[in-house]
PDB file of C-alpha atoms in Angstrom:
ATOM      1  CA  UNK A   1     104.260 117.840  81.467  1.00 94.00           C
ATOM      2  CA  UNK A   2     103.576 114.101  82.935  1.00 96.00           C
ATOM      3  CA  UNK A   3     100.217 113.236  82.285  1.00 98.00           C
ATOM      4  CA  UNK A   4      98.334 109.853  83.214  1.00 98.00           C
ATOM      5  CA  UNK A   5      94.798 109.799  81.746  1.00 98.00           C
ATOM      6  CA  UNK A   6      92.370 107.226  82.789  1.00 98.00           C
ATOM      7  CA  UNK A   7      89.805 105.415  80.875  1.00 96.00           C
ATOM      8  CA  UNK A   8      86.308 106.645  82.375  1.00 96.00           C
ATOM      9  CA  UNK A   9      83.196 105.405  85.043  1.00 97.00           C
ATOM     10  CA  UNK A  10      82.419 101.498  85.141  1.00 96.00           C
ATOM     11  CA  UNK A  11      79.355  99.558  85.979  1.00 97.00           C
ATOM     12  CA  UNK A  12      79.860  95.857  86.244  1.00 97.00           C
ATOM     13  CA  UNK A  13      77.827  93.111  87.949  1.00 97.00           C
ATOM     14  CA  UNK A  14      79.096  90.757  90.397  1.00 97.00           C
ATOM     15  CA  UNK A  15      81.339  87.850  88.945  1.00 97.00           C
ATOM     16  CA  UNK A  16      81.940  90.583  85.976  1.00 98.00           C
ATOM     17  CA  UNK A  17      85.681  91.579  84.601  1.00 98.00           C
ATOM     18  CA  UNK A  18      86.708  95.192  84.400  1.00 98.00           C
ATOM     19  CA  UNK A  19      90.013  96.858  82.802  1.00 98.00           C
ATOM     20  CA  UNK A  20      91.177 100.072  83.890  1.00 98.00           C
ATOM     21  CA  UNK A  21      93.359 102.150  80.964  1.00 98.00           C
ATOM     22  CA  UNK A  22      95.834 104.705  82.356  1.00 98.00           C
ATOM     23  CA  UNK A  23      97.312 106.369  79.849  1.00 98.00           C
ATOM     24  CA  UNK A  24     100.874 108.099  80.274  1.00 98.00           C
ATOM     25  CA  UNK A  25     102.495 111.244  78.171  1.00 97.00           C
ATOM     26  CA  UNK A  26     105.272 113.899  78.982  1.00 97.00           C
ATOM     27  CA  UNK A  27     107.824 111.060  79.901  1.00 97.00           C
ATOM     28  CA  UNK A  28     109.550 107.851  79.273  1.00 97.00           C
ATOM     29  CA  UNK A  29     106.768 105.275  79.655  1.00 97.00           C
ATOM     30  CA  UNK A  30     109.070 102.141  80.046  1.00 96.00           C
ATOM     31  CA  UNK A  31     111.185 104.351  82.497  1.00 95.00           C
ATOM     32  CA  UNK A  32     109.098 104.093  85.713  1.00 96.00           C
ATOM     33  CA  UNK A  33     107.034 101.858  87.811  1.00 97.00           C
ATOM     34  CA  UNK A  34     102.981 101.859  87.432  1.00 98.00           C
ATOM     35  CA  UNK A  35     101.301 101.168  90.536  1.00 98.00           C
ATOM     36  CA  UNK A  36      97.445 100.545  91.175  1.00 98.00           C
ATOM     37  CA  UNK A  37      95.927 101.975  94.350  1.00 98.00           C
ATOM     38  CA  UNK A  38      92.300 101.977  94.819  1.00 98.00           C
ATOM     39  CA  UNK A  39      90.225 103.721  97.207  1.00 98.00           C
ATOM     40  CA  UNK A  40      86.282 102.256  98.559  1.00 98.00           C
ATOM     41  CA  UNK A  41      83.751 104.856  98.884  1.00 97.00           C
ATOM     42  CA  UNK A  42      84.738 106.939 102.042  1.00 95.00           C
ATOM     43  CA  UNK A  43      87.832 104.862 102.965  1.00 97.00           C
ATOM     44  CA  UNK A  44      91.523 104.890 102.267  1.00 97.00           C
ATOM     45  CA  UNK A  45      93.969 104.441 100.214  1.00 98.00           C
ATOM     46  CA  UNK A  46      94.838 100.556  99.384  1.00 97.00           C
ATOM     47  CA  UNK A  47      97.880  99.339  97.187  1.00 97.00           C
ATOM     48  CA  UNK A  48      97.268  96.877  94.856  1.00 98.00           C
ATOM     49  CA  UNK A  49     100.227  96.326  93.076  1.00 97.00           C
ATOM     50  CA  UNK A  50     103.000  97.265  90.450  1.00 97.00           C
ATOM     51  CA  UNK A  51     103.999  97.001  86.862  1.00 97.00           C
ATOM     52  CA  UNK A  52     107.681  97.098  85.296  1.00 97.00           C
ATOM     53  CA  UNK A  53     106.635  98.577  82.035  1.00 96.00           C
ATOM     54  CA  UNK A  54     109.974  98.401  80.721  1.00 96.00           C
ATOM     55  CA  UNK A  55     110.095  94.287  81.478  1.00 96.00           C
ATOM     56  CA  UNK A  56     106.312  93.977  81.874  1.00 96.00           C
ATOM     57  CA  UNK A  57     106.630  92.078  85.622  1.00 96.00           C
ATOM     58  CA  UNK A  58     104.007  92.665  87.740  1.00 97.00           C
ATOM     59  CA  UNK A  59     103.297  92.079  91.262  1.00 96.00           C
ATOM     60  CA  UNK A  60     100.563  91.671  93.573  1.00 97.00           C
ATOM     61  CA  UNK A  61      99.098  92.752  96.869  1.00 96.00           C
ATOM     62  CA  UNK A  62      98.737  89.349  98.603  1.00 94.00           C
ATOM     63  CA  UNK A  63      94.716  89.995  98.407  1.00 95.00           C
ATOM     64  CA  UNK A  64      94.795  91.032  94.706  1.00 97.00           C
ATOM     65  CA  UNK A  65      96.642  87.566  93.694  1.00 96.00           C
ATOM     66  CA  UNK A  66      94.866  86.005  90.955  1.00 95.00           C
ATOM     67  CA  UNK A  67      91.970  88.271  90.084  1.00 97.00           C
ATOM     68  CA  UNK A  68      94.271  91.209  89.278  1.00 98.00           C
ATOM     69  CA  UNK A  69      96.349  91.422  86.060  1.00 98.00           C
ATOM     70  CA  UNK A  70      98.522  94.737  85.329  1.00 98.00           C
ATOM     71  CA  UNK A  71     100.295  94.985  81.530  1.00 98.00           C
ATOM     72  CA  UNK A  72     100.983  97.476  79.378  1.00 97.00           C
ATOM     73  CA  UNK A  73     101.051  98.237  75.953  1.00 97.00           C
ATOM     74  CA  UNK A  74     104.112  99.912  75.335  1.00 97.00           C
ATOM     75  CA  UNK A  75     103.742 101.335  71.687  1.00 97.00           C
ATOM     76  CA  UNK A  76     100.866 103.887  73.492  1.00 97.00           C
ATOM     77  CA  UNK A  77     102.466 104.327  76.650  1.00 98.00           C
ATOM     78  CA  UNK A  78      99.394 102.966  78.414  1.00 98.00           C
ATOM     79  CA  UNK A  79      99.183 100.660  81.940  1.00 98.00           C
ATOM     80  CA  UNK A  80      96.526  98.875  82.223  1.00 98.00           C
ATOM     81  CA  UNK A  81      94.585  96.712  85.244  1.00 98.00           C
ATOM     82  CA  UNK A  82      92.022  94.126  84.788  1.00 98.00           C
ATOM     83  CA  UNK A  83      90.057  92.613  88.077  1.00 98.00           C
ATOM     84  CA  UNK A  84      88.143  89.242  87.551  1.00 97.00           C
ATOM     85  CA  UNK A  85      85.302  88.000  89.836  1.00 97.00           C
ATOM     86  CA  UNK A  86      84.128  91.416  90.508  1.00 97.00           C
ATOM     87  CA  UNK A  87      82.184  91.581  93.999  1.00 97.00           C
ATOM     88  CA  UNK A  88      80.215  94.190  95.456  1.00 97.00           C
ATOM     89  CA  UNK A  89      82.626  95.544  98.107  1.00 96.00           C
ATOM     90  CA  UNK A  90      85.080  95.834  94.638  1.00 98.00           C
ATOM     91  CA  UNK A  91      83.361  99.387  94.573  1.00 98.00           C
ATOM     92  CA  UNK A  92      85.820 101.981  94.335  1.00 98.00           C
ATOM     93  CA  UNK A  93      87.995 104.427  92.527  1.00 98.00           C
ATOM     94  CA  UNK A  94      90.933 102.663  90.877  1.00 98.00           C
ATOM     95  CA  UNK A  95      93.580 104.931  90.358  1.00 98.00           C
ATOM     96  CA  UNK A  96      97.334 104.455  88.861  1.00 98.00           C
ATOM     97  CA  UNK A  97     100.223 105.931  90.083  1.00 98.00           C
ATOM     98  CA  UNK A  98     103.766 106.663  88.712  1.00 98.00           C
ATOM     99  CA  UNK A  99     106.968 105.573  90.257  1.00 96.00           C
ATOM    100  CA  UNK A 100     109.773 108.068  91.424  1.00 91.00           C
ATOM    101  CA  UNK A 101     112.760 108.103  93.904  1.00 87.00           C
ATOM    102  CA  UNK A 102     113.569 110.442  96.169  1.00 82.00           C
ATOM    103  CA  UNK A 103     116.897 110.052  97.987  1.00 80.00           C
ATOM    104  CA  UNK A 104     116.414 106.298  96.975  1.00 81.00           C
ATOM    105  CA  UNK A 105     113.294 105.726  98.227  1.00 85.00           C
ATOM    106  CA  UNK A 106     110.114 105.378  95.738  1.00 91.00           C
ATOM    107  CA  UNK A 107     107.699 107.389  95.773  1.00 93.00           C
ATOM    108  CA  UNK A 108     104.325 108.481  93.461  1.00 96.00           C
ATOM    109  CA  UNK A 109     105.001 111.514  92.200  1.00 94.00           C
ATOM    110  CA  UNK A 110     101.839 111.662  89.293  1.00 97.00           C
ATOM    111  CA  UNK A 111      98.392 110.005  89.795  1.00 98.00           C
ATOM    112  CA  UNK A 112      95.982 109.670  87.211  1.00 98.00           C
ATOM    113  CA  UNK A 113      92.456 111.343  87.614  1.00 98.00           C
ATOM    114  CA  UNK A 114      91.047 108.191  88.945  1.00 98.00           C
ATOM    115  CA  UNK A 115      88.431 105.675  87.731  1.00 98.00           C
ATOM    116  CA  UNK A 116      85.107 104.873  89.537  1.00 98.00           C
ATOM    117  CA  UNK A 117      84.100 101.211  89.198  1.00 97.00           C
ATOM    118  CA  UNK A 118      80.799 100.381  90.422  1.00 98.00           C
ATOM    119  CA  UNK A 119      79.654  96.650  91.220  1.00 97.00           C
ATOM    120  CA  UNK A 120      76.180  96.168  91.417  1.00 96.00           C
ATOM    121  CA  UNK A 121      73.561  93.695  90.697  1.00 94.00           C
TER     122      UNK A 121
ATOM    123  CA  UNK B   1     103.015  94.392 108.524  1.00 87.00           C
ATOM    124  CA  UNK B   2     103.555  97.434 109.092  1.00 93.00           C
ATOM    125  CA  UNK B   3     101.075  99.583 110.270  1.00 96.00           C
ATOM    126  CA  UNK B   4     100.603 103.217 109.951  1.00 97.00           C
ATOM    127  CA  UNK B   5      98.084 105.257 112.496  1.00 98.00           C
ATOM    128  CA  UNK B   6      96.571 108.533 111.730  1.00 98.00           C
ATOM    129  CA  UNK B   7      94.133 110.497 113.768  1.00 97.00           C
ATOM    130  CA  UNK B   8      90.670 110.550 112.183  1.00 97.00           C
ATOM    131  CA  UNK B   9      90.495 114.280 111.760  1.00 97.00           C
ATOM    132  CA  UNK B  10      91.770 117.648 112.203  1.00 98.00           C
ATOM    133  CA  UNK B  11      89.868 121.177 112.839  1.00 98.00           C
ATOM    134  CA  UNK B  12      92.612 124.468 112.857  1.00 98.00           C
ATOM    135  CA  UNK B  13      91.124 127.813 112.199  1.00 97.00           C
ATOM    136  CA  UNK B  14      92.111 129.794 109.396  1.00 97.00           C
ATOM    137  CA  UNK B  15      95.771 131.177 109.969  1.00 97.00           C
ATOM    138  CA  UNK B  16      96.357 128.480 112.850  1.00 97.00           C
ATOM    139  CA  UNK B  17      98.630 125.526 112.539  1.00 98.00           C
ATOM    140  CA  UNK B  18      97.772 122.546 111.701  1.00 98.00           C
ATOM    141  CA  UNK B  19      99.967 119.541 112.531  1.00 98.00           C
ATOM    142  CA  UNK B  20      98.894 116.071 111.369  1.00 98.00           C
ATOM    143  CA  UNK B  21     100.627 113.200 112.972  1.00 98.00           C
ATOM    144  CA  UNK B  22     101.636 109.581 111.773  1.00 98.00           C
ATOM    145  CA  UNK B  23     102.538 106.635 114.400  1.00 98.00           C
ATOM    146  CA  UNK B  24     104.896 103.535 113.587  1.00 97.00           C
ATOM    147  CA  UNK B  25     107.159 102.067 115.173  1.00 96.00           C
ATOM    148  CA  UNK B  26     110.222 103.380 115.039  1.00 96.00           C
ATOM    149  CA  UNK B  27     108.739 105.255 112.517  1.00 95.00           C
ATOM    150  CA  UNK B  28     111.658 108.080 112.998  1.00 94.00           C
ATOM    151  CA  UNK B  29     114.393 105.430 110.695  1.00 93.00           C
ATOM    152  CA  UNK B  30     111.802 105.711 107.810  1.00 92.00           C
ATOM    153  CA  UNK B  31     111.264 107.969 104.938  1.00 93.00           C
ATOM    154  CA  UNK B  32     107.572 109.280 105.152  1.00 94.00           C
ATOM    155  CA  UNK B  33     105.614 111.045 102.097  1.00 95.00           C
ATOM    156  CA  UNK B  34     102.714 113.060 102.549  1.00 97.00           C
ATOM    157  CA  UNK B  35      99.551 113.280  99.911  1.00 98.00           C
ATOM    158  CA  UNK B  36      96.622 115.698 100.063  1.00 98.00           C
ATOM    159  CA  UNK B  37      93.452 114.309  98.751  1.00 98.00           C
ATOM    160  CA  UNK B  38      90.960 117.322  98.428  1.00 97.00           C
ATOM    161  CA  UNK B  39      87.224 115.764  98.017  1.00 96.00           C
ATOM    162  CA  UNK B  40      86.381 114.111  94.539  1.00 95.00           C
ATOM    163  CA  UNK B  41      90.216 114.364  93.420  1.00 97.00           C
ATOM    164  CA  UNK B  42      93.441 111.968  92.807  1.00 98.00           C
ATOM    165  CA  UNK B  43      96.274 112.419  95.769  1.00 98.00           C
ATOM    166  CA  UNK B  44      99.084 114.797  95.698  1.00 97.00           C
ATOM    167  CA  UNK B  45     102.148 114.714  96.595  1.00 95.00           C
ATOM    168  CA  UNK B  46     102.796 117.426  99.311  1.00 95.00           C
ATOM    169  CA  UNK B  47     105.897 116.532 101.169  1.00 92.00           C
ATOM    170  CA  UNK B  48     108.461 113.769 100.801  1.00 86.00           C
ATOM    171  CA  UNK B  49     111.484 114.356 103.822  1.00 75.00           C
ATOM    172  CA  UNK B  50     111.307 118.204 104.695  1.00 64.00           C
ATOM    173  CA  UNK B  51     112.845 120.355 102.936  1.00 69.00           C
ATOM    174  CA  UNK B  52     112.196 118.501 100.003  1.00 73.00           C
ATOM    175  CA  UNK B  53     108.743 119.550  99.036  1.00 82.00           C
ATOM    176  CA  UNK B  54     107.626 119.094  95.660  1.00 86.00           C
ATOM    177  CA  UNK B  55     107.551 121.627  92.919  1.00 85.00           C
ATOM    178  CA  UNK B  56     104.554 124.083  93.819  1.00 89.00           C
ATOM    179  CA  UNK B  57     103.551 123.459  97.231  1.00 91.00           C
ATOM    180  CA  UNK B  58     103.727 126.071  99.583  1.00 91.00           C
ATOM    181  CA  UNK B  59     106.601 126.846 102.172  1.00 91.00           C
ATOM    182  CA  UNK B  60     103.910 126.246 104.515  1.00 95.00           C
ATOM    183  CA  UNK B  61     103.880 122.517 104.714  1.00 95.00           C
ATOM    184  CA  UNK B  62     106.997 121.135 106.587  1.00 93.00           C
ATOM    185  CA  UNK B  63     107.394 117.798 107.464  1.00 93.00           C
ATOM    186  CA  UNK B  64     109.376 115.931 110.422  1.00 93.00           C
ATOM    187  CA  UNK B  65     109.923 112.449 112.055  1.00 94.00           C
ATOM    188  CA  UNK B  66     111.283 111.234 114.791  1.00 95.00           C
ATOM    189  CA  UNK B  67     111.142 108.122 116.629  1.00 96.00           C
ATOM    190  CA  UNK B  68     107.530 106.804 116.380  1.00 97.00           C
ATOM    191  CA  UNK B  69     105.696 109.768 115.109  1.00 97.00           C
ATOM    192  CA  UNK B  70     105.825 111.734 112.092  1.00 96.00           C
ATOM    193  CA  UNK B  71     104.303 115.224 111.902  1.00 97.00           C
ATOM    194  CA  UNK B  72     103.127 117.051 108.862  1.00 96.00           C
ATOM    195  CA  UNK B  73     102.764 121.031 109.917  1.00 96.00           C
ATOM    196  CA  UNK B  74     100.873 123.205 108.081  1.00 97.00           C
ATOM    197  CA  UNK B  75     101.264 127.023 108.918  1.00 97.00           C
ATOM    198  CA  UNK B  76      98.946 129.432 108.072  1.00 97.00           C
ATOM    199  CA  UNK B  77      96.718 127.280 107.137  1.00 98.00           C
ATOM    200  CA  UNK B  78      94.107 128.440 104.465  1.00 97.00           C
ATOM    201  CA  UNK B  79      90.256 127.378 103.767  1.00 97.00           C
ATOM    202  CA  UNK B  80      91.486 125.728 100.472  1.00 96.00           C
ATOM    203  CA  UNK B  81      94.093 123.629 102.298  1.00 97.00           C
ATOM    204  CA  UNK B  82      91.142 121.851 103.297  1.00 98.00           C
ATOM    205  CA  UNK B  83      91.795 117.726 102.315  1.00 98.00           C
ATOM    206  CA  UNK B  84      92.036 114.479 103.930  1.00 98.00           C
ATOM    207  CA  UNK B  85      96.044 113.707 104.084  1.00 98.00           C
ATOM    208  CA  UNK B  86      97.819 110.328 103.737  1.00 98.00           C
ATOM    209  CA  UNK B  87     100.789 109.280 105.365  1.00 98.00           C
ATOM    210  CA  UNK B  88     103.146 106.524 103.276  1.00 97.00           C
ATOM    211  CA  UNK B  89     105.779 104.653 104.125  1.00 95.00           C
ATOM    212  CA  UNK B  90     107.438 102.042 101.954  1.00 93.00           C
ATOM    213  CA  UNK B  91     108.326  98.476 103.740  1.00 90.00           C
ATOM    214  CA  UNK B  92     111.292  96.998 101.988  1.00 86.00           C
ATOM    215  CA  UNK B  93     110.801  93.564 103.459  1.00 86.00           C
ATOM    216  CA  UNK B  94     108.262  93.211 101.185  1.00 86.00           C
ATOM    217  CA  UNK B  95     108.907  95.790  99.298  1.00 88.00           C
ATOM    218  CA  UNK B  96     105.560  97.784  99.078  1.00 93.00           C
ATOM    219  CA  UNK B  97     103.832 101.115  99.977  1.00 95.00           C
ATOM    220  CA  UNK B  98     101.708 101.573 103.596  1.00 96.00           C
ATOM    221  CA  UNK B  99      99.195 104.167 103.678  1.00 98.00           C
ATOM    222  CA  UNK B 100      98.309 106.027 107.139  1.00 98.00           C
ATOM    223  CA  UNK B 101      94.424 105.622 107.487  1.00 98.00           C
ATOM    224  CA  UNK B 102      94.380 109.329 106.588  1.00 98.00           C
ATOM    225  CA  UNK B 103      93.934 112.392 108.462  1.00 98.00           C
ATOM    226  CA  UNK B 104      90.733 115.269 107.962  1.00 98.00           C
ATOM    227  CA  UNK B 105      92.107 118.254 108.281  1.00 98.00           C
ATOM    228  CA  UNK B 106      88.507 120.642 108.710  1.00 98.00           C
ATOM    229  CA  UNK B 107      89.479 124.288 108.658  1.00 97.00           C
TER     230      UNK B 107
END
């Protein structure tokens, strides 16, 4: 069965990188799309961006570009996302998301568990 | 860009319908997806264009769009069908996913 696994809990202080893991089994890793979506304590959901794992292109929410990086390391099947300048209202629960289409129109179809970065002096 | 608008919250007594609605203009040409975030978990896919619901969830959810309001219905509705729901759209201009501010839905 598809599977995406998350690396676990983050505490970083402002100005501080973080890199989320999201590891992938039960399919074709380099088949489908990664995205990153992220959700702020008691707020919605907010795309960040994709990741071709096949090619390795990314790209960006227009407020992500450059402080967000998404790669992948193919030979594990894992997606990763790395944030740079990490600011307090960075707070949140990263979580990746897989890539399907339905009738030709994507879709996420399996979400990893989530990760819970905290930013705090 | 697009924008997506979602009443704050729902309350439906057990057995009642719920419906949960999603504004946009012209939102009726688009292909909305539905996810159920239950409290302290990822999102889940509940319902992409109705019938096509994914594998596992209930008859119960139905979807439908038209014009500039999309409505996910809930029948029956049950106390562990309580979540906050997400309405998504995907804009090809710039070819990315909107979220709906998401819905309550309090039973």
């Amino acid at each position: 069965q598809v599977q995406l696994v998350q690396s676990g809990t983050e505490v970083k202080k402002p100005g501080a990188s973080v890199k989320v893991s999201c590891k992938t089994s039960g399919y074709t890793f380099s088949s489908s799309d990664i995205n990153w979506v992220r959700q702020a304590p008691g707020q919605g959901l907010e795309w960040m961006g994709w990741m071709n794992p096949y090619s390795g292109t990314s790209g960006y929410a227009q407020k992500f570009r450059g402080r967000v990086t998404m790669t992948r390391d193919t030979s594990i099947s894992t997606a990763y996302m790395e944030m740079s300048s990490l600011r307090s209202d960075d707070t949140a629960v990263y979580f990746c998301a897989r890539v399907a289409y339905d009738s030709g129109e994507p879709l996420f179809d399996y979400w990893g568990q989530g990760t819970r970065d905290t930013v705090s002096s | 860009s697009y924008v997506l608008t979602q009443a704050p919250s729902v309350s439906v007594a057990p057995g009642e319908t719920a419906r949960i609605t999603c504004g946009g203009d012209k939102i009726g040409n688009k292909r909305v997806v539905w996810y159920q975030q239950k409290t302290g978990q990822a999102p889940l896919l509940v319902m992409s264009e109705d019938p096509d619901r994914p594998s596992g969830i209930p008859e119960r959810f139905s979807g439908s769009n038209s014009g500039n309001m999309a409505t996910l219905t809930i029948s029956r509705v049950e106390a562990g069908d309580e979540a906050d729901f997400y309405c998504q759209i995907w804009e090809t201009t710039s070819d990315h996913p909107v979220f709906g501010g998401g819905t309550k839905l309090t039973v």
